[in-house]
Amino acid sequence: MGSERAVAVVGGGVIGLSVAWAVAEAGYPVRLVDPAPARGASWLAGGMLAPVTESWPGEEHVLELGSSSLARWPDFAARLTAAGGDPGLRLEGTLAVALDSADVGTLDVLAEFLRGLGREAVRCSGRELRALEPGIGPGVRSGLHVPGDLAVDNRALLTALHTACRRSGVEFITATARAVHPNAVVLADESTVDCAAVVVTAGAWSGHLHPALAPLVRPVKGEILRLHTRPGTLPVPTRTIRAHVESRPVYLVPRLDGELVLGATQLEVGFDESVTAGAVRDLLRDAERVLPGIAEYALVETAAGLRSGSPDNLPLIGLLEPGLLVATGHHRNGLLLAPVTAGAVVSLLREEELPAAVRAADPARFLGRDA
Amino acid sequence: MGSERAVAVVGGGVIGLSVAWAVAEAGYPVRLVDPAPARGASWLAGGMLAPVTESWPGEEHVLELGSSSLARWPDFAARLTAAGGDPGLRLEGTLAVALDSADVGTLDVLAEFLRGLGREAVRCSGRELRALEPGIGPGVRSGLHVPGDLAVDNRALLTALHTACRRSGVEFITATARAVHPNAVVLADESTVDCAAVVVTAGAWSGHLHPALAPLVRPVKGEILRLHTRPGTLPVPTRTIRAHVESRPVYLVPRLDGELVLGATQLEVGFDESVTAGAVRDLLRDAERVLPGIAEYALVETAAGLRSGSPDNLPLIGLLEPGLLVATGHHRNGLLLAPVTAGAVVSLLREEELPAAVRAADPARFLGRDA
């Protein structure tokens, strides 16, 4: 394969795989560098595609970008089903619920913000919530029904993307990258992958690859649990349920096979991937307040992943320098933002103009030059 | 290998391996049948060798048998270290501690019982406990210091026993047994292992192998966690700590490498080996009351094993019929009772008389005939 048009994608999480697939489908030869593709933080994620319940006053840009990506998701999922496998898109919507009066106040702020933007979000009493999801506990006081916030099976998604990439001719290089330059990726063994352009999609590790990214991307640890129904237990809910429990956020994302993903802590503790006893205790206790029946579920997995935080919760999608692109800093929104990010990278390679929502994510905003 | 003197041992947990090793050392050819030796409930155990803090009025026979086995442990460990590897015997002793007033009452009963038997157990205030183990939390009100109750690294023990067995010529048959007869073990594929005598050491599964055992042995599920220190956390305690926390028993067994084993639930739910969310939540919450610093420890393993319960908490050690021996029903005391059980099986094969403490475990007590 010649390197004159080749694109090297560094990092094989949901962003890297989505970018690699889209770039390959656009006709470029693609080499994806990752020591363990289709794993990492994307593998551990809950799977929420939830820009509305994730939003907050002051982060309108994040909501805009997320909404524009969510709009692409049904088509993305359909194309992926044909190309690599069904990613398990769930259309049942999301409930955001509140426990104590401070939690209700948090929901009030979110509801008011969404009303001002004309977003669909229906306020529900505890009784109305339990009519929608009978497993919701008696301590849940009120909520917000957001039918447009969806979910995906992140592991089915990664597997499907991995397959789609291979079928599209993406070359997988099972190695760790050490540094990136506009026309080459330097691997840990000092060999190089030559190419016409590089796309950094290495999530929390992106800052290790290029000095300009080091101050912009930081790891945000998230501990996440996977539970599963057992014989005789209540079924998983139909919808994603997000809650504030005495000001601690928790989410519960159901899968059709009876799995329930329960997350997630948000800790700024560097590159630490240990699961602490205290985090597991907090997540289980808080989730039980929301869905008491999960006490009888099996706890089948405890894990911690590292999200890639950016200074303003918007990702970094754009050019670092000619021939060196970046698509990282997606924080809690990597799965949601995969379609819009992949499309943006193809547009950047083609030197096409980007949509306004994506231009807001240009890393130039931190690099002291105009976008 | 001829079968005219061969002994088949069915089950390769701590009892089966200890029996196989002792029988092989006594000069018999030994065949050990287990689909996965050196695993099972023994692999998941905490490692307490603690007959005194485990005792309770009315279970004097259990205490007698446990004490007689504990007396053999230092020699057993020394011989095993030479023959297979160091099992990690810890001599630092055990603290039994109490949280609420009912828990203190439970300790009072135990202390009074031990005093009547002349057993060594020193009552301690919360302050005295914290002088011994500075990590003990402020909610711990009083305790009992039992220097004679020890602990072992159960995984090092199993590995050492496995090695000692191989070196002693034990033949491992990696298969599941379906039934036992005096001169043969029937495997799942209907083939048979011929032998002169069979010893059933299959723990909770023993009842599946012979109809006389079916009503006598039941699975008692135990969920158990493994934690580990992290940089900056408090060290593990020096001693084993057992506690009653609002009437729920919990134990914390330290290892020299910074591991802390935290257990265990006791659930009569049949052959269910799932770890429930509620059990993990309870164990972590209760253990944190005892040692608050563990909240920052890593949670490295959650698992459930099946102990073999007997009707009276004494094991079943003896003849079921000529040529068919049993050594099962050890419940929470398999590691502790391994030396005395292995010695008893050798004595039974040689038709020697058993010590009184072991005769109390004769299965004849349930079989409607004299021992």
XYZ file of C-alpha atoms in Angstrom:
742
model
C 0.000 0.000 0.000
C 1.486 3.356 -0.965
C 1.899 6.082 1.615
C 1.317 9.009 -0.749
C -2.389 9.214 0.227
C -2.322 6.973 3.286
C -3.874 8.194 6.505
C -2.575 6.896 9.828
C -5.138 6.820 12.628
C -3.521 6.594 16.067
C -5.886 5.005 18.573
C -8.563 2.361 18.010
C -11.376 3.287 20.400
C -14.782 4.321 19.141
C -13.441 7.573 17.674
C -10.434 5.983 15.986
C -12.442 3.098 14.536
C -15.230 5.400 13.328
C -12.682 7.735 11.755
C -10.762 4.864 10.162
C -13.923 3.338 8.701
C -15.163 6.672 7.316
C -11.770 7.614 5.865
C -11.387 4.180 4.280
C -14.890 4.397 2.817
C -13.924 7.810 1.420
C -11.230 6.076 -0.585
C -8.064 6.657 1.413
C -5.700 3.868 2.410
C -5.877 3.731 6.239
C -3.449 2.364 8.814
C -4.765 2.202 12.370
C -2.175 2.002 15.159
C -3.326 0.563 18.489
C -1.852 -2.136 20.737
C -5.392 -3.384 21.525
C -8.034 -1.945 19.193
C -11.759 -1.883 20.105
C -11.037 -1.786 23.836
C -10.049 1.037 26.193
C -12.512 3.547 27.596
C -14.957 2.896 24.742
C -15.223 -0.759 25.725
C -16.055 0.166 29.318
C -18.560 2.920 28.532
C -22.246 2.825 29.362
C -23.450 3.579 25.842
C -25.530 6.694 26.394
C -26.251 8.852 23.330
C -27.709 11.540 25.505
C -26.815 15.136 24.662
C -29.962 16.571 26.231
C -29.763 14.988 29.681
C -25.999 15.584 29.583
C -26.416 19.311 28.911
C -26.015 22.212 31.315
C -26.351 25.996 31.047
C -23.138 27.429 29.677
C -22.335 24.336 27.636
C -24.578 25.142 24.694
C -21.777 24.300 22.248
C -21.533 20.800 23.686
C -25.293 20.327 23.331
C -25.243 21.612 19.743
C -22.429 19.300 18.733
C -24.008 16.344 20.512
C -27.402 16.959 18.957
C -25.922 17.207 15.488
C -24.167 13.863 16.033
C -27.237 12.205 17.533
C -29.177 13.190 14.405
C -26.665 11.171 12.398
C -26.896 8.099 14.615
C -29.849 6.244 13.015
C -28.195 6.397 9.588
C -24.773 5.595 11.088
C -26.226 2.547 12.849
C -28.003 1.364 9.707
C -24.871 1.684 7.574
C -22.801 -0.021 10.243
C -25.275 -2.892 10.529
C -24.799 -3.510 6.831
C -21.036 -3.040 6.907
C -19.948 -4.678 10.162
C -22.812 -5.670 12.443
C -25.695 -4.348 14.499
C -24.483 -1.878 17.175
C -27.655 -2.295 19.233
C -29.102 1.199 18.977
C -31.921 1.594 21.514
C -34.689 4.109 20.828
C -36.636 3.907 24.099
C -35.338 7.195 25.469
C -34.007 8.382 28.793
C -35.319 9.363 32.208
C -33.404 11.797 34.408
C -34.519 11.419 38.016
C -33.936 13.132 41.341
C -33.754 11.866 44.917
C -33.354 14.630 47.476
C -34.445 18.256 47.252
C -31.048 19.400 45.984
C -31.270 16.774 43.256
C -34.738 18.067 42.350
C -33.217 21.544 42.165
C -30.600 20.266 39.728
C -33.341 18.837 37.525
C -35.223 22.164 37.751
C -32.206 23.974 36.327
C -31.856 21.442 33.514
C -35.591 21.549 32.700
C -35.614 25.329 32.594
C -32.518 25.384 30.377
C -34.057 22.898 27.951
C -37.385 24.765 27.893
C -35.545 27.934 26.902
C -33.957 26.070 24.009
C -37.248 24.497 22.950
C -35.943 20.989 23.655
C -38.291 18.081 24.299
C -38.269 17.154 27.976
C -41.363 16.248 29.993
C -41.412 16.781 33.749
C -42.719 13.712 35.616
C -43.769 13.025 39.179
C -42.389 9.993 40.991
C -45.677 8.241 40.300
C -45.464 9.011 36.591
C -41.881 7.741 36.528
C -42.924 4.464 38.156
C -45.700 4.103 35.588
C -42.983 4.259 32.897
C -40.437 2.118 34.775
C -42.018 0.080 37.587
C -38.640 -0.773 39.131
C -37.939 2.818 40.160
C -37.656 3.086 43.944
C -39.912 4.934 46.349
C -37.246 7.530 47.154
C -37.281 8.928 43.619
C -39.232 12.176 43.810
C -39.417 13.534 40.306
C -37.855 13.310 36.903
C -37.576 14.405 33.341
C -38.572 12.208 30.433
C -36.338 12.839 27.414
C -37.462 10.458 24.667
C -34.821 11.719 22.248
C -31.790 10.699 24.324
C -30.856 7.208 23.152
C -28.359 4.452 23.944
C -26.188 1.976 22.100
C -24.502 -1.268 23.083
C -20.945 0.041 23.159
C -19.361 -3.415 22.898
C -21.524 -4.463 19.959
C -20.671 -1.095 18.412
C -16.921 -1.568 18.777
C -17.071 -5.092 17.418
C -19.129 -3.923 14.445
C -16.783 -1.006 13.764
C -13.769 -3.290 13.985
C -15.345 -5.634 11.422
C -16.404 -2.757 9.164
C -12.859 -1.366 9.257
C -11.337 -4.686 8.281
C -13.842 -5.118 5.462
C -13.068 -1.595 4.252
C -9.390 -2.470 4.014
C -8.124 -0.687 7.110
C -4.693 -2.065 7.997
C -4.363 -2.676 11.743
C -0.896 -2.135 13.197
C -0.816 -3.741 16.640
C 1.657 -1.433 18.306
C 1.901 1.477 20.698
C 2.574 4.896 19.212
C 5.171 7.049 20.928
C 4.904 10.304 18.952
C 3.184 11.766 15.896
C 4.478 14.004 13.118
C 2.605 15.314 10.063
C 3.829 12.493 7.867
C 4.723 9.737 10.271
C 3.813 7.920 13.437
C 6.732 6.858 15.617
C 6.115 3.547 17.362
C 7.435 2.418 20.733
C 10.169 0.365 19.002
C 11.289 3.552 17.152
C 10.067 2.261 13.792
C 7.809 4.648 11.861
C 4.540 4.355 9.981
C 4.788 6.673 6.986
C 1.684 8.369 5.694
C 0.298 11.496 4.051
C -1.656 12.534 7.125
C -2.015 11.504 10.751
C -5.186 11.612 12.857
C -4.651 11.461 16.629
C -7.589 9.591 18.183
C -5.789 8.303 21.254
C -8.228 9.596 23.874
C -6.658 10.225 27.277
C -3.235 9.233 25.936
C -3.268 11.816 23.138
C -1.248 14.242 25.216
C 1.665 11.804 25.214
C 1.923 11.913 21.436
C 2.321 15.611 20.647
C 3.479 18.486 22.859
C 0.610 20.760 21.796
C -1.905 18.244 23.189
C -0.191 17.656 26.525
C -1.804 20.644 28.265
C -5.170 20.159 26.556
C -6.092 16.524 27.224
C -6.228 14.952 30.659
C -7.427 11.543 31.878
C -10.727 11.494 33.789
C -11.091 8.156 35.501
C -14.475 6.474 35.449
C -15.331 3.367 37.425
C -18.190 1.409 35.909
C -19.990 -1.797 36.833
C -21.856 -4.368 34.794
C -24.752 -6.130 36.448
C -27.011 -8.811 35.060
C -30.444 -10.094 35.934
C -30.671 -13.492 37.637
C -33.555 -15.959 37.746
C -36.329 -14.387 39.782
C -35.039 -10.827 39.703
C -36.892 -7.884 38.228
C -36.145 -7.229 34.565
C -33.877 -4.365 33.567
C -35.655 -1.083 32.825
C -36.643 -0.263 29.272
C -35.103 3.210 29.234
C -31.761 4.595 30.287
C -32.118 6.067 33.764
C -29.840 8.865 34.924
C -30.073 10.107 38.468
C -28.696 12.568 40.907
C -28.547 10.832 44.285
C -27.658 13.321 46.997
C -25.787 15.256 44.299
C -23.860 12.232 43.017
C -24.635 11.474 39.372
C -25.253 7.852 38.420
C -26.617 6.220 35.312
C -28.131 2.841 34.549
C -28.157 1.736 30.920
C -30.102 -1.434 30.084
C -29.242 -4.000 27.430
C -31.739 -6.322 25.763
C -29.981 -9.420 27.153
C -30.549 -8.423 30.785
C -27.289 -6.585 31.358
C -27.413 -3.273 33.174
C -24.419 -0.950 32.956
C -23.994 1.152 36.056
C -21.691 4.149 36.105
C -19.718 6.128 36.609
C -17.289 7.919 38.846
C -15.461 10.998 37.537
C -12.066 11.329 39.139
C -9.131 13.531 38.223
C -6.413 11.216 39.484
C -4.076 10.869 36.524
C -3.435 7.598 34.746
C -4.851 5.431 37.504
C -7.087 2.605 36.319
C -7.733 0.888 39.624
C -11.265 0.266 40.825
C -11.552 1.355 44.436
C -13.720 -0.300 47.046
C -15.245 3.069 47.909
C -16.278 3.764 44.319
C -18.007 0.407 43.992
C -19.752 0.933 47.298
C -20.978 4.390 46.208
C -22.191 3.264 42.791
C -24.088 0.272 44.170
C -25.639 2.225 47.002
C -26.732 5.104 44.802
C -28.050 2.854 42.041
C -30.066 0.874 44.565
C -31.792 4.075 45.610
C -32.911 4.436 41.988
C -33.710 0.776 41.236
C -33.871 -1.223 44.479
C -34.266 -4.529 42.633
C -30.664 -4.478 41.432
C -29.472 -5.682 44.843
C -30.341 -9.181 43.645
C -28.657 -8.757 40.266
C -25.316 -10.421 39.647
C -22.312 -8.108 39.690
C -20.435 -9.422 36.686
C -17.767 -6.796 36.021
C -16.023 -3.930 37.749
C -13.653 -1.808 35.706
C -12.171 1.646 35.348
C -11.451 3.533 32.162
C -9.876 6.848 31.322
C -11.926 9.393 29.447
C -10.129 12.197 27.613
C -11.105 15.466 29.238
C -10.641 18.811 27.501
C -10.509 22.234 29.139
C -14.059 23.191 28.079
C -15.819 19.818 27.690
C -15.875 20.262 23.920
C -13.658 17.811 22.037
C -10.662 18.788 19.937
C -11.499 18.128 16.268
C -9.356 19.803 13.650
C -5.831 20.490 12.431
C -2.897 20.760 14.803
C -0.638 21.556 11.879
C -0.770 20.680 8.160
C -0.998 16.908 7.811
C -1.621 16.379 11.511
C -5.251 16.130 12.579
C -6.685 15.510 16.004
C -10.007 14.061 17.166
C -9.848 13.583 20.905
C -11.012 15.125 24.184
C -14.499 13.613 23.811
C -14.750 13.061 27.571
C -18.125 11.441 28.363
C -19.385 11.776 24.784
C -17.192 9.592 22.609
C -19.909 7.188 21.512
C -22.380 9.996 20.873
C -19.910 12.079 18.897
C -18.427 9.273 16.793
C -20.539 9.917 13.652
C -20.021 13.684 13.554
C -16.324 13.313 14.361
C -15.741 10.738 11.639
C -17.537 12.919 9.124
C -15.525 15.954 10.195
C -12.206 14.165 9.719
C -13.169 13.150 6.179
C -14.144 16.764 5.451
C -10.829 18.011 6.868
C -8.863 15.585 4.688
C -10.839 16.790 1.678
C -10.355 20.412 2.770
C -14.119 20.905 2.843
C -15.794 23.387 5.177
C -17.027 22.020 8.505
C -20.468 22.624 10.022
C -20.577 25.387 12.639
C -21.172 22.947 15.510
C -17.957 21.149 14.614
C -15.950 24.323 14.037
C -16.536 25.123 17.713
C -14.377 22.085 18.488
C -11.388 23.344 16.489
C -8.266 22.964 18.663
C -7.200 26.369 17.337
C -9.267 27.831 20.185
C -6.465 26.795 22.532
C -3.493 27.193 20.200
C -3.320 30.962 19.951
C -4.243 31.187 16.279
C -7.407 31.563 14.233
C -9.375 28.518 13.134
C 0.070 -48.371 38.211
C -1.857 -51.291 39.683
C -5.287 -50.794 41.198
C -4.998 -53.476 43.911
C -3.913 -50.901 46.525
C -4.812 -47.730 44.613
C -6.858 -45.051 46.318
C -9.054 -42.764 44.232
C -9.617 -39.312 45.720
C -12.620 -37.544 44.200
C -12.278 -33.771 44.481
C -9.123 -31.651 44.424
C -9.810 -28.804 46.824
C -7.805 -28.368 49.996
C -9.237 -31.531 51.560
C -8.760 -33.670 48.464
C -5.219 -32.458 47.851
C -4.243 -32.845 51.507
C -5.721 -36.331 51.588
C -4.059 -37.309 48.306
C -0.683 -36.045 49.458
C -0.897 -37.822 52.829
C -2.140 -41.078 51.307
C 0.581 -41.009 48.658
C 3.219 -40.320 51.318
C 1.836 -43.303 53.250
C 2.793 -45.484 50.307
C -0.474 -45.921 48.406
C -0.846 -45.253 44.697
C -3.258 -42.292 44.435
C -5.481 -41.122 41.606
C -7.136 -37.749 42.118
C -10.206 -37.011 40.005
C -11.110 -33.342 39.500
C -11.905 -31.325 36.370
C -10.004 -28.341 37.824
C -7.874 -29.252 40.846
C -6.635 -26.638 43.341
C -9.564 -24.313 42.660
C -13.185 -24.297 43.868
C -14.236 -23.030 47.273
C -10.723 -23.548 48.662
C -9.285 -21.123 46.107
C -11.779 -18.443 47.096
C -11.465 -18.857 50.871
C -10.115 -16.249 53.249
C -7.545 -18.501 54.877
C -8.532 -18.317 58.522
C -7.285 -21.094 60.808
C -9.469 -19.867 63.611
C -11.300 -22.471 65.662
C -11.524 -20.260 68.741
C -13.109 -17.155 67.193
C -15.265 -19.481 65.058
C -16.603 -21.329 68.120
C -19.984 -21.009 69.801
C -21.693 -22.627 72.795
C -23.170 -25.969 71.768
C -20.517 -26.578 69.110
C -17.818 -27.885 71.420
C -17.129 -30.810 69.074
C -16.346 -28.391 66.245
C -13.957 -26.469 68.493
C -12.255 -29.671 69.655
C -11.745 -30.933 66.132
C -10.558 -27.526 64.927
C -8.131 -27.135 67.797
C -6.662 -30.570 67.207
C -6.116 -29.687 63.562
C -4.696 -26.247 64.332
C -2.130 -27.948 66.600
C -0.952 -29.900 63.542
C -0.688 -26.835 61.319
C 2.874 -25.657 62.100
C 4.283 -29.114 61.341
C 1.978 -29.498 58.313
C 3.162 -26.145 56.956
C 6.814 -27.006 57.542
C 6.506 -30.360 55.784
C 4.579 -28.776 52.938
C 7.168 -26.033 52.527
C 9.769 -28.756 52.018
C 7.571 -30.892 49.780
C 5.699 -28.382 47.626
C 6.134 -24.765 48.680
C 5.490 -22.291 51.453
C 1.758 -22.019 52.225
C 2.175 -18.641 53.926
C 1.215 -19.541 57.483
C 0.700 -16.348 59.508
C 1.217 -16.444 63.269
C 0.103 -12.921 64.203
C -3.250 -13.982 65.624
C -6.800 -12.754 65.344
C -8.958 -9.957 66.697
C -12.717 -10.402 67.000
C -14.387 -6.993 67.234
C -17.857 -5.586 67.839
C -19.691 -2.527 66.549
C -23.120 -2.031 68.100
C -24.363 -3.144 71.510
C -25.831 -6.369 70.119
C -22.448 -7.136 68.563
C -20.799 -6.512 71.923
C -23.315 -8.923 73.435
C -22.296 -11.567 70.899
C -18.655 -11.115 71.893
C -19.637 -11.363 75.570
C -21.194 -14.778 74.945
C -18.106 -15.962 73.063
C -15.731 -14.623 75.722
C -17.685 -16.297 78.515
C -17.781 -19.591 76.608
C -14.027 -19.494 76.034
C -13.324 -18.562 79.645
C -15.289 -21.616 80.775
C -13.119 -23.789 78.530
C -9.898 -22.151 79.712
C -9.146 -20.848 76.197
C -6.835 -17.893 75.626
C -8.811 -14.806 74.680
C -8.136 -11.306 75.977
C -10.939 -8.760 76.145
C -9.874 -5.377 74.665
C -11.377 -1.906 74.619
C -11.672 -0.011 71.340
C -8.598 1.964 72.355
C -6.626 -1.192 73.023
C -7.700 -2.607 69.664
C -6.516 0.534 67.865
C -3.180 0.267 69.665
C -2.813 -3.213 68.139
C -4.216 -2.287 64.699
C -4.226 1.467 64.099
C -6.524 1.174 61.074
C -9.502 0.038 63.131
C -12.344 2.547 62.870
C -13.840 4.740 65.578
C -17.108 2.804 65.604
C -15.452 -0.358 66.897
C -16.345 -0.554 70.579
C -14.621 -3.607 71.948
C -12.977 -6.829 70.965
C -11.314 -10.059 71.810
C -7.648 -10.751 71.107
C -7.084 -14.411 70.264
C -3.389 -14.828 69.495
C -3.766 -18.542 68.799
C -6.153 -18.201 65.848
C -3.960 -18.097 62.746
C -4.258 -17.673 59.001
C -2.783 -19.126 55.842
C -2.540 -17.931 52.257
C -5.088 -20.314 50.789
C -3.855 -19.879 47.215
C -0.226 -20.451 48.137
C -1.418 -23.470 50.114
C -3.304 -24.984 47.187
C -0.406 -24.407 44.837
C 2.002 -26.002 47.303
C -0.298 -28.986 47.866
C -0.732 -29.437 44.135
C 3.045 -29.502 43.707
C 3.550 -31.821 46.681
C 0.956 -34.219 45.266
C 2.661 -34.331 41.880
C 6.038 -34.895 43.496
C 4.561 -37.688 45.610
C 3.339 -39.447 42.492
C -0.352 -38.595 42.692
C -1.918 -39.191 39.272
C -4.292 -36.363 38.342
C -7.300 -37.375 36.272
C -8.800 -34.220 34.792
C -12.413 -35.271 34.661
C -15.716 -34.871 36.447
C -16.906 -37.764 38.573
C -20.553 -38.796 38.263
C -20.815 -41.496 40.942
C -18.678 -43.434 43.398
C -18.662 -47.110 44.351
C -16.365 -48.913 46.810
C -13.976 -49.987 44.074
C -14.571 -47.523 41.297
C -15.251 -43.950 40.362
C -17.621 -43.450 37.432
C -16.698 -40.448 35.307
C -19.026 -38.199 33.345
C -18.142 -40.046 30.133
C -19.199 -43.364 31.820
C -15.610 -44.623 31.954
C -14.443 -45.842 35.358
C -11.378 -45.359 37.514
C -10.736 -48.672 39.251
C -9.203 -48.703 42.718
C -9.097 -50.496 46.036
C -10.744 -47.641 47.922
C -12.442 -44.336 47.138
C -12.322 -41.150 49.222
C -15.061 -38.607 48.468
C -13.610 -35.125 48.997
C -15.907 -33.283 46.616
C -17.145 -30.621 49.017
C -20.563 -29.224 48.174
C -20.859 -31.597 45.197
C -20.344 -34.729 47.315
C -24.074 -35.309 47.549
C -24.215 -35.796 43.785
C -21.859 -38.767 43.963
C -23.536 -41.131 46.430
C -27.155 -41.347 47.584
C -26.228 -41.562 51.285
C -24.527 -38.143 51.035
C -27.328 -36.361 49.200
C -29.313 -35.468 52.354
C -26.177 -34.738 54.410
C -24.209 -32.224 52.355
C -25.602 -28.957 51.057
C -23.979 -25.978 49.314
C -23.577 -22.821 51.394
C -22.763 -19.933 49.105
C -20.094 -17.470 50.192
C -19.334 -14.248 48.378
C -15.814 -12.996 48.984
C -13.817 -10.000 47.801
C -10.112 -9.430 47.331
C -8.818 -5.917 47.903
C -5.311 -4.594 47.576
C -3.490 -1.581 48.915
C -2.718 1.241 46.462
C -0.008 3.902 46.613
C -0.845 6.205 49.496
C -3.333 3.941 51.225
C -2.984 2.607 54.754
C -1.230 -0.759 54.995
C -3.236 -3.917 55.622
C -3.588 -4.912 59.269
C -1.125 -7.338 60.805
C -3.743 -9.655 62.273
C -6.892 -11.243 60.938
C -9.853 -9.137 62.005
C -13.293 -10.668 62.406
C -16.236 -8.487 63.229
C -19.897 -8.458 63.904
C -21.321 -5.326 62.304
C -24.944 -4.864 63.300
C -25.105 -8.651 63.646
C -23.589 -9.347 60.214
C -20.322 -11.302 60.452
C -17.430 -10.121 58.307
C -13.758 -10.992 58.275
C -10.658 -9.307 56.891
C -7.594 -11.488 56.360
C -4.348 -9.722 55.426
C -1.609 -11.041 53.168
C 2.015 -9.964 53.291
C 1.855 -8.570 49.726
C -0.852 -6.012 50.575
C -3.870 -8.105 49.657
C -6.810 -8.098 52.032
C -9.409 -10.840 51.716
C -12.848 -9.685 52.736
C -15.669 -12.135 53.333
C -18.053 -13.677 53.422
C -21.759 -14.097 52.920
C -23.443 -17.348 53.986
C -26.407 -18.099 51.804
C -28.468 -21.253 51.459
C -29.448 -20.789 47.834
C -28.436 -24.060 46.213
C -25.808 -24.338 43.515
C -25.783 -20.635 42.706
C -22.316 -19.138 42.257
C -23.299 -15.635 41.228
C -22.004 -12.607 43.109
C -24.896 -10.287 43.838
C -24.691 -6.514 43.926
C -26.313 -6.490 47.370
C -23.720 -8.858 48.824
C -20.834 -6.742 47.557
C -22.484 -3.607 48.898
C -22.978 -5.227 52.322
C -19.454 -6.615 52.563
C -17.824 -3.327 51.569
C -20.018 -1.243 53.837
C -19.508 -3.497 56.846
C -15.775 -3.869 56.310
C -15.409 -0.104 56.050
C -16.960 0.231 59.473
C -14.142 -1.989 60.763
C -11.256 -0.575 58.678
C -12.306 2.742 57.100
C -9.080 2.991 55.096
C -10.105 0.185 52.769
C -12.377 2.564 50.836
C -9.248 3.631 48.966
C -8.037 0.091 48.362
C -8.418 -1.442 44.921
C -11.203 -3.995 44.569
C -9.400 -6.634 42.542
C -11.702 -9.644 42.694
C -15.286 -10.531 43.483
C -16.243 -14.193 43.565
C -18.592 -16.719 45.108
C -17.822 -20.239 46.215
C -19.856 -23.102 47.623
C -18.923 -24.482 51.008
C -20.102 -27.956 51.942
C -22.476 -27.625 54.868
C -23.341 -30.570 57.097
C -26.378 -30.886 59.388
C -24.393 -30.167 62.582
C -21.413 -28.095 61.349
C -19.066 -31.016 61.972
C -17.596 -32.543 58.814
C -18.214 -36.086 57.653
C -14.971 -38.062 58.009
C -15.176 -41.823 57.957
C -16.487 -44.878 56.133
C -19.722 -44.810 54.165
C -19.318 -48.498 53.424
C -16.277 -50.781 53.144
C -13.898 -49.335 50.573
C -15.787 -46.065 50.357
C -14.536 -43.236 52.574
C -15.794 -39.709 52.850
C -14.110 -36.488 53.970
C -16.467 -33.622 53.245
C -18.923 -31.240 54.917
C -16.095 -29.036 56.212
C -18.203 -25.900 55.720
C -16.178 -22.851 56.783
C -13.299 -24.937 58.142
C -11.758 -26.772 55.227
C -8.355 -25.105 55.410
C -8.205 -25.452 59.175
C -9.237 -29.103 59.152
C -7.053 -30.246 56.264
C -4.210 -31.701 58.396
C -6.435 -33.642 60.781
C -8.650 -34.847 57.941
C -5.720 -36.071 55.866
C -4.290 -37.891 58.874
C -7.653 -39.463 59.624
C -8.048 -40.798 56.084
C -4.636 -42.469 56.265
C -5.603 -44.010 59.615
C -8.885 -45.252 58.162
C -7.098 -46.866 55.215
C -4.722 -48.560 57.658
C -7.681 -49.550 59.887
C -6.105 -47.722 62.806
C -8.174 -46.158 65.566
C -9.066 -42.485 65.186
C -8.673 -39.790 67.874
C -11.872 -38.991 69.766
C -12.180 -35.529 68.186
C -12.226 -37.134 64.735
C -14.562 -39.958 65.714
C -17.180 -37.294 66.431
C -17.152 -36.582 62.687
C -17.991 -40.162 61.707
C -20.817 -40.063 59.146
C -22.318 -43.032 60.984
C -23.984 -40.472 63.271
C -26.414 -39.782 60.426
C -26.576 -43.250 58.871
C -28.530 -45.126 61.531
C -25.709 -47.420 62.557
C -22.938 -47.380 65.148
C -19.548 -45.966 64.344
